[in-house]
PDB file of C-alpha atoms in Angstrom:
ATOM      1  CA  UNK I   1     142.260  78.866 120.141  1.00 58.00           C
ATOM      2  CA  UNK I   2     140.304  76.595 122.487  1.00 72.00           C
ATOM      3  CA  UNK I   3     138.486  73.233 120.669  1.00 89.00           C
ATOM      4  CA  UNK I   4     135.029  71.696 121.627  1.00 94.00           C
ATOM      5  CA  UNK I   5     135.538  69.885 125.033  1.00 95.00           C
ATOM      6  CA  UNK I   6     132.800  67.624 126.469  1.00 96.00           C
ATOM      7  CA  UNK I   7     132.074  66.276 129.986  1.00 96.00           C
ATOM      8  CA  UNK I   8     132.285  63.805 131.387  1.00 97.00           C
ATOM      9  CA  UNK I   9     134.553  61.298 129.358  1.00 95.00           C
ATOM     10  CA  UNK I  10     132.039  58.192 130.315  1.00 96.00           C
ATOM     11  CA  UNK I  11     128.851  57.956 132.590  1.00 96.00           C
ATOM     12  CA  UNK I  12     126.951  54.806 134.134  1.00 98.00           C
ATOM     13  CA  UNK I  13     123.388  55.148 134.658  1.00 98.00           C
ATOM     14  CA  UNK I  14     120.540  52.758 135.001  1.00 98.00           C
ATOM     15  CA  UNK I  15     117.572  52.730 133.557  1.00 98.00           C
ATOM     16  CA  UNK I  16     114.942  55.001 133.990  1.00 98.00           C
ATOM     17  CA  UNK I  17     117.347  57.757 135.607  1.00 98.00           C
ATOM     18  CA  UNK I  18     118.101  61.292 134.042  1.00 98.00           C
ATOM     19  CA  UNK I  19     121.098  62.641 132.415  1.00 98.00           C
ATOM     20  CA  UNK I  20     123.246  65.978 131.028  1.00 98.00           C
ATOM     21  CA  UNK I  21     126.182  65.706 129.450  1.00 98.00           C
ATOM     22  CA  UNK I  22     128.061  69.261 128.695  1.00 98.00           C
ATOM     23  CA  UNK I  23     129.312  70.799 126.348  1.00 97.00           C
ATOM     24  CA  UNK I  24     131.834  73.744 125.362  1.00 96.00           C
ATOM     25  CA  UNK I  25     131.576  75.229 122.518  1.00 93.00           C
ATOM     26  CA  UNK I  26     135.216  76.301 119.941  1.00 90.00           C
ATOM     27  CA  UNK I  27     135.490  80.345 120.802  1.00 87.00           C
ATOM     28  CA  UNK I  28     133.715  82.325 118.779  1.00 85.00           C
ATOM     29  CA  UNK I  29     131.081  79.514 117.270  1.00 90.00           C
ATOM     30  CA  UNK I  30     127.464  80.148 118.164  1.00 91.00           C
ATOM     31  CA  UNK I  31     126.260  77.321 117.232  1.00 92.00           C
ATOM     32  CA  UNK I  32     125.615  73.765 118.838  1.00 94.00           C
ATOM     33  CA  UNK I  33     124.445  70.509 117.442  1.00 94.00           C
ATOM     34  CA  UNK I  34     124.134  67.580 119.515  1.00 97.00           C
ATOM     35  CA  UNK I  35     124.344  63.476 118.344  1.00 97.00           C
ATOM     36  CA  UNK I  36     124.110  60.390 119.201  1.00 98.00           C
ATOM     37  CA  UNK I  37     125.917  57.315 117.622  1.00 96.00           C
ATOM     38  CA  UNK I  38     125.543  53.745 118.691  1.00 96.00           C
ATOM     39  CA  UNK I  39     127.856  51.418 118.478  1.00 93.00           C
ATOM     40  CA  UNK I  40     129.091  50.027 115.257  1.00 90.00           C
ATOM     41  CA  UNK I  41     126.719  52.854 113.494  1.00 93.00           C
ATOM     42  CA  UNK I  42     127.042  56.723 112.045  1.00 95.00           C
ATOM     43  CA  UNK I  43     126.299  59.274 114.564  1.00 96.00           C
ATOM     44  CA  UNK I  44     122.674  60.539 113.957  1.00 96.00           C
ATOM     45  CA  UNK I  45     121.458  64.139 114.622  1.00 95.00           C
ATOM     46  CA  UNK I  46     119.472  64.900 117.834  1.00 97.00           C
ATOM     47  CA  UNK I  47     119.313  68.748 117.881  1.00 95.00           C
ATOM     48  CA  UNK I  48     120.466  72.333 117.143  1.00 94.00           C
ATOM     49  CA  UNK I  49     120.979  75.040 119.334  1.00 94.00           C
ATOM     50  CA  UNK I  50     121.446  78.336 118.106  1.00 92.00           C
ATOM     51  CA  UNK I  51     120.741  81.961 120.021  1.00 89.00           C
ATOM     52  CA  UNK I  52     119.522  79.569 123.155  1.00 92.00           C
ATOM     53  CA  UNK I  53     117.141  78.455 120.992  1.00 93.00           C
ATOM     54  CA  UNK I  54     116.018  75.193 119.486  1.00 93.00           C
ATOM     55  CA  UNK I  55     116.625  74.842 115.653  1.00 91.00           C
ATOM     56  CA  UNK I  56     116.240  71.752 114.664  1.00 91.00           C
ATOM     57  CA  UNK I  57     115.201  68.366 115.813  1.00 94.00           C
ATOM     58  CA  UNK I  58     115.992  64.945 114.357  1.00 93.00           C
ATOM     59  CA  UNK I  59     113.975  61.867 114.697  1.00 93.00           C
ATOM     60  CA  UNK I  60     114.567  61.338 118.855  1.00 97.00           C
ATOM     61  CA  UNK I  61     111.083  61.594 121.640  1.00 96.00           C
ATOM     62  CA  UNK I  62     110.655  64.473 123.592  1.00 96.00           C
ATOM     63  CA  UNK I  63     112.520  63.105 126.854  1.00 98.00           C
ATOM     64  CA  UNK I  64     115.943  64.360 124.671  1.00 98.00           C
ATOM     65  CA  UNK I  65     116.223  67.888 125.232  1.00 97.00           C
ATOM     66  CA  UNK I  66     118.704  70.699 126.081  1.00 96.00           C
ATOM     67  CA  UNK I  67     119.372  73.949 126.874  1.00 96.00           C
ATOM     68  CA  UNK I  68     122.117  76.526 125.343  1.00 96.00           C
ATOM     69  CA  UNK I  69     123.366  79.444 126.972  1.00 94.00           C
ATOM     70  CA  UNK I  70     124.864  82.609 126.842  1.00 92.00           C
ATOM     71  CA  UNK I  71     128.200  81.909 126.082  1.00 90.00           C
ATOM     72  CA  UNK I  72     126.705  79.434 123.489  1.00 91.00           C
ATOM     73  CA  UNK I  73     128.064  76.693 125.766  1.00 94.00           C
ATOM     74  CA  UNK I  74     125.319  73.936 125.978  1.00 96.00           C
ATOM     75  CA  UNK I  75     123.857  70.824 127.623  1.00 98.00           C
ATOM     76  CA  UNK I  76     122.007  67.676 126.399  1.00 98.00           C
ATOM     77  CA  UNK I  77     119.609  66.304 128.956  1.00 98.00           C
ATOM     78  CA  UNK I  78     118.296  63.238 128.802  1.00 98.00           C
ATOM     79  CA  UNK I  79     115.596  61.390 131.199  1.00 97.00           C
ATOM     80  CA  UNK I  80     113.611  57.947 131.632  1.00 98.00           C
ATOM     81  CA  UNK I  81     116.986  56.018 130.372  1.00 98.00           C
ATOM     82  CA  UNK I  82     116.715  53.228 128.594  1.00 98.00           C
ATOM     83  CA  UNK I  83     119.205  50.786 127.646  1.00 98.00           C
ATOM     84  CA  UNK I  84     119.058  51.630 123.356  1.00 97.00           C
ATOM     85  CA  UNK I  85     120.430  54.790 124.845  1.00 98.00           C
ATOM     86  CA  UNK I  86     123.414  54.032 126.042  1.00 98.00           C
ATOM     87  CA  UNK I  87     126.083  55.588 122.656  1.00 97.00           C
ATOM     88  CA  UNK I  88     128.493  58.336 122.403  1.00 96.00           C
ATOM     89  CA  UNK I  89     126.830  61.347 122.534  1.00 97.00           C
ATOM     90  CA  UNK I  90     129.520  64.071 119.936  1.00 97.00           C
ATOM     91  CA  UNK I  91     129.051  67.776 120.204  1.00 96.00           C
ATOM     92  CA  UNK I  92     129.860  69.727 117.183  1.00 94.00           C
ATOM     93  CA  UNK I  93     130.146  73.454 117.446  1.00 93.00           C
ATOM     94  CA  UNK I  94     129.972  76.111 114.634  1.00 89.00           C
ATOM     95  CA  UNK I  95     129.414  79.390 113.304  1.00 86.00           C
ATOM     96  CA  UNK I  96     125.490  79.293 112.450  1.00 78.00           C
ATOM     97  CA  UNK I  97     125.841  77.815 108.149  1.00 70.00           C
ATOM     98  CA  UNK I  98     128.962  78.979 107.936  1.00 70.00           C
ATOM     99  CA  UNK I  99     131.686  76.672 106.966  1.00 69.00           C
ATOM    100  CA  UNK I 100     131.871  73.659 109.157  1.00 83.00           C
ATOM    101  CA  UNK I 101     131.597  72.042 112.339  1.00 89.00           C
ATOM    102  CA  UNK I 102     133.883  70.911 114.274  1.00 91.00           C
ATOM    103  CA  UNK I 103     132.888  68.156 117.193  1.00 93.00           C
ATOM    104  CA  UNK I 104     134.244  67.345 120.820  1.00 94.00           C
ATOM    105  CA  UNK I 105     135.703  63.675 121.750  1.00 94.00           C
ATOM    106  CA  UNK I 106     132.499  62.570 122.654  1.00 95.00           C
ATOM    107  CA  UNK I 107     130.603  61.391 126.078  1.00 97.00           C
ATOM    108  CA  UNK I 108     130.255  57.635 126.197  1.00 96.00           C
ATOM    109  CA  UNK I 109     127.100  57.085 128.568  1.00 98.00           C
ATOM    110  CA  UNK I 110     126.328  53.148 129.342  1.00 98.00           C
ATOM    111  CA  UNK I 111     122.873  52.238 130.796  1.00 98.00           C
ATOM    112  CA  UNK I 112     122.551  49.531 133.008  1.00 97.00           C
TER     113      UNK I 112
ATOM    114  CA  UNK Y   1     114.177  59.453 101.813  1.00 77.00           C
ATOM    115  CA  UNK Y   2     117.372  61.351 103.241  1.00 87.00           C
ATOM    116  CA  UNK Y   3     120.140  58.433 103.252  1.00 93.00           C
ATOM    117  CA  UNK Y   4     123.905  58.001 103.016  1.00 96.00           C
ATOM    118  CA  UNK Y   5     125.250  54.495 102.140  1.00 97.00           C
ATOM    119  CA  UNK Y   6     128.112  53.008 102.715  1.00 98.00           C
ATOM    120  CA  UNK Y   7     128.379  49.789 100.799  1.00 97.00           C
ATOM    121  CA  UNK Y   8     131.912  48.579 102.663  1.00 96.00           C
ATOM    122  CA  UNK Y   9     131.551  47.742 106.760  1.00 96.00           C
ATOM    123  CA  UNK Y  10     134.880  46.917 106.534  1.00 97.00           C
ATOM    124  CA  UNK Y  11     137.962  47.128 104.191  1.00 97.00           C
ATOM    125  CA  UNK Y  12     141.665  45.950 104.495  1.00 97.00           C
ATOM    126  CA  UNK Y  13     144.632  47.412 102.573  1.00 97.00           C
ATOM    127  CA  UNK Y  14     148.413  46.979 101.908  1.00 97.00           C
ATOM    128  CA  UNK Y  15     150.203  50.020 103.299  1.00 97.00           C
ATOM    129  CA  UNK Y  16     150.898  52.148 100.140  1.00 97.00           C
ATOM    130  CA  UNK Y  17     147.935  50.298  98.039  1.00 98.00           C
ATOM    131  CA  UNK Y  18     145.712  52.659  96.372  1.00 97.00           C
ATOM    132  CA  UNK Y  19     142.276  53.306  98.859  1.00 97.00           C
ATOM    133  CA  UNK Y  20     139.047  53.897  97.637  1.00 98.00           C
ATOM    134  CA  UNK Y  21     135.934  54.447 100.027  1.00 98.00           C
ATOM    135  CA  UNK Y  22     132.545  54.230  98.574  1.00 98.00           C
ATOM    136  CA  UNK Y  23     129.487  56.786  99.085  1.00 98.00           C
ATOM    137  CA  UNK Y  24     126.152  57.102  97.788  1.00 97.00           C
ATOM    138  CA  UNK Y  25     123.451  59.114  98.630  1.00 95.00           C
ATOM    139  CA  UNK Y  26     119.776  59.871  98.462  1.00 92.00           C
ATOM    140  CA  UNK Y  27     118.601  63.681  98.695  1.00 89.00           C
ATOM    141  CA  UNK Y  28     116.170  65.422  97.205  1.00 80.00           C
ATOM    142  CA  UNK Y  29     118.326  69.325  97.133  1.00 78.00           C
ATOM    143  CA  UNK Y  30     121.685  70.215  96.148  1.00 81.00           C
ATOM    144  CA  UNK Y  31     123.352  68.056  98.743  1.00 89.00           C
ATOM    145  CA  UNK Y  32     126.168  69.431 101.321  1.00 92.00           C
ATOM    146  CA  UNK Y  33     128.658  66.331 101.121  1.00 94.00           C
ATOM    147  CA  UNK Y  34     130.677  65.108 103.984  1.00 95.00           C
ATOM    148  CA  UNK Y  35     133.775  62.993 104.370  1.00 97.00           C
ATOM    149  CA  UNK Y  36     134.458  62.678 108.026  1.00 97.00           C
ATOM    150  CA  UNK Y  37     137.490  60.138 110.109  1.00 97.00           C
ATOM    151  CA  UNK Y  38     137.095  58.917 113.157  1.00 96.00           C
ATOM    152  CA  UNK Y  39     140.108  57.690 115.055  1.00 91.00           C
ATOM    153  CA  UNK Y  40     139.667  54.841 118.607  1.00 84.00           C
ATOM    154  CA  UNK Y  41     138.021  57.266 121.805  1.00 76.00           C
ATOM    155  CA  UNK Y  42     137.897  60.238 119.162  1.00 80.00           C
ATOM    156  CA  UNK Y  43     135.525  63.154 117.127  1.00 86.00           C
ATOM    157  CA  UNK Y  44     135.244  63.258 114.072  1.00 93.00           C
ATOM    158  CA  UNK Y  45     137.588  65.274 112.006  1.00 94.00           C
ATOM    159  CA  UNK Y  46     136.236  66.978 108.771  1.00 94.00           C
ATOM    160  CA  UNK Y  47     138.478  65.054 105.769  1.00 96.00           C
ATOM    161  CA  UNK Y  48     136.621  67.361 102.780  1.00 95.00           C
ATOM    162  CA  UNK Y  49     133.534  68.414 102.278  1.00 93.00           C
ATOM    163  CA  UNK Y  50     132.025  69.779  99.212  1.00 94.00           C
ATOM    164  CA  UNK Y  51     129.076  72.573  98.006  1.00 89.00           C
ATOM    165  CA  UNK Y  52     129.209  73.137  94.613  1.00 87.00           C
ATOM    166  CA  UNK Y  53     131.902  73.916  92.128  1.00 87.00           C
ATOM    167  CA  UNK Y  54     134.601  71.719  90.645  1.00 90.00           C
ATOM    168  CA  UNK Y  55     133.786  67.720  91.067  1.00 92.00           C
ATOM    169  CA  UNK Y  56     137.171  66.638  92.387  1.00 96.00           C
ATOM    170  CA  UNK Y  57     137.620  68.171  95.767  1.00 96.00           C
ATOM    171  CA  UNK Y  58     141.125  67.933  97.629  1.00 97.00           C
ATOM    172  CA  UNK Y  59     141.193  66.813 101.123  1.00 97.00           C
ATOM    173  CA  UNK Y  60     143.845  66.700 104.464  1.00 96.00           C
ATOM    174  CA  UNK Y  61     145.925  64.406 104.073  1.00 95.00           C
ATOM    175  CA  UNK Y  62     146.242  63.327 101.050  1.00 97.00           C
ATOM    176  CA  UNK Y  63     142.746  62.380 100.797  1.00 98.00           C
ATOM    177  CA  UNK Y  64     140.457  63.399  97.324  1.00 98.00           C
ATOM    178  CA  UNK Y  65     136.594  62.883  96.994  1.00 98.00           C
ATOM    179  CA  UNK Y  66     134.494  63.301  93.719  1.00 96.00           C
ATOM    180  CA  UNK Y  67     131.091  63.992  93.072  1.00 95.00           C
ATOM    181  CA  UNK Y  68     129.399  62.049  90.953  1.00 94.00           C
ATOM    182  CA  UNK Y  69     125.964  63.548  90.636  1.00 92.00           C
ATOM    183  CA  UNK Y  70     124.287  61.155  87.401  1.00 92.00           C
ATOM    184  CA  UNK Y  71     125.947  58.039  89.940  1.00 94.00           C
ATOM    185  CA  UNK Y  72     124.359  59.979  93.438  1.00 94.00           C
ATOM    186  CA  UNK Y  73     128.091  59.243  94.430  1.00 96.00           C
ATOM    187  CA  UNK Y  74     130.533  61.233  96.657  1.00 97.00           C
ATOM    188  CA  UNK Y  75     133.217  58.217  96.732  1.00 98.00           C
ATOM    189  CA  UNK Y  76     137.352  59.241  98.535  1.00 98.00           C
ATOM    190  CA  UNK Y  77     139.829  58.178  97.330  1.00 98.00           C
ATOM    191  CA  UNK Y  78     144.112  58.473  98.468  1.00 98.00           C
ATOM    192  CA  UNK Y  79     146.907  57.163  96.219  1.00 97.00           C
ATOM    193  CA  UNK Y  80     148.932  55.698  98.597  1.00 97.00           C
ATOM    194  CA  UNK Y  81     147.705  54.696 102.341  1.00 98.00           C
ATOM    195  CA  UNK Y  82     149.871  55.138 105.594  1.00 96.00           C
ATOM    196  CA  UNK Y  83     149.025  52.663 108.269  1.00 96.00           C
ATOM    197  CA  UNK Y  84     148.352  56.011 109.829  1.00 95.00           C
ATOM    198  CA  UNK Y  85     144.818  55.985 107.659  1.00 97.00           C
ATOM    199  CA  UNK Y  86     143.736  53.099 109.734  1.00 97.00           C
ATOM    200  CA  UNK Y  87     140.179  54.500 111.679  1.00 97.00           C
ATOM    201  CA  UNK Y  88     136.574  54.648 110.713  1.00 97.00           C
ATOM    202  CA  UNK Y  89     135.703  56.536 107.650  1.00 98.00           C
ATOM    203  CA  UNK Y  90     132.308  58.946 107.224  1.00 98.00           C
ATOM    204  CA  UNK Y  91     130.611  59.849 104.368  1.00 98.00           C
ATOM    205  CA  UNK Y  92     127.582  62.443 105.029  1.00 96.00           C
ATOM    206  CA  UNK Y  93     125.253  64.840 103.800  1.00 94.00           C
ATOM    207  CA  UNK Y  94     123.529  67.955 104.440  1.00 88.00           C
ATOM    208  CA  UNK Y  95     121.141  70.871 103.056  1.00 82.00           C
ATOM    209  CA  UNK Y  96     123.937  73.182 104.712  1.00 79.00           C
ATOM    210  CA  UNK Y  97     127.161  72.353 106.963  1.00 75.00           C
ATOM    211  CA  UNK Y  98     125.357  70.643 109.915  1.00 79.00           C
ATOM    212  CA  UNK Y  99     122.179  69.232 110.841  1.00 85.00           C
ATOM    213  CA  UNK Y 100     124.161  66.540 108.810  1.00 91.00           C
ATOM    214  CA  UNK Y 101     122.707  62.525 107.829  1.00 94.00           C
ATOM    215  CA  UNK Y 102     126.047  60.345 108.459  1.00 96.00           C
ATOM    216  CA  UNK Y 103     126.341  56.850 106.535  1.00 97.00           C
ATOM    217  CA  UNK Y 104     126.930  53.468 109.009  1.00 97.00           C
ATOM    218  CA  UNK Y 105     131.003  54.066 108.524  1.00 97.00           C
ATOM    219  CA  UNK Y 106     133.636  51.963 106.623  1.00 98.00           C
ATOM    220  CA  UNK Y 107     136.198  50.919 109.304  1.00 97.00           C
ATOM    221  CA  UNK Y 108     139.874  50.990 107.229  1.00 98.00           C
ATOM    222  CA  UNK Y 109     142.610  48.718 108.293  1.00 97.00           C
ATOM    223  CA  UNK Y 110     146.081  48.964 106.829  1.00 97.00           C
ATOM    224  CA  UNK Y 111     148.511  45.477 106.927  1.00 95.00           C
ATOM    225  CA  UNK Y 112     152.399  46.651 106.588  1.00 88.00           C
TER     226      UNK Y 112
END
């Protein structure tokens, strides 16, 4: 059984650029949630995708968007990057509202 | 407002000593409660969860937590800490197993 994987591991961008982060969910899971973890903070819920539709969103602006594909993998897109977007982005997969969600190792995004 | 408070930013204990990490929550509905651990450069690993039933829950690695509704608390305990327990610990609350609200974390340092 393959766990949750994320790519890339690290990424450096400049202000105003766009970025795409990727997540492969654990085998058998149909739900993907994304979290942002700023340095020294706990993770903050960005949004969740279930059956390729957004299913809940946290307090993040529309420039944070996502996709879920038929194989349940997911992308997080961030447009017009700001310095405050620098963070660890965590993806978690689960079987919709059942049992626990499993987290990937994260993508460290640095915005200069 | 829904929130999680972890009052202790940093705790230092000696190996073999007992440990208690505090967590208080504010949540309108019946909460699902979680404790996660994060080692440097790693994603989050679930230690234990509480949904209903017995208010004392057992988790992995010898951890336990007690849900006290009257105090809105869900403190994590371990009778004897090992050096490998050094990590960041996060308490989280949700209406289900995902879309969680996390606390800011407690960094545990263990001295030999």
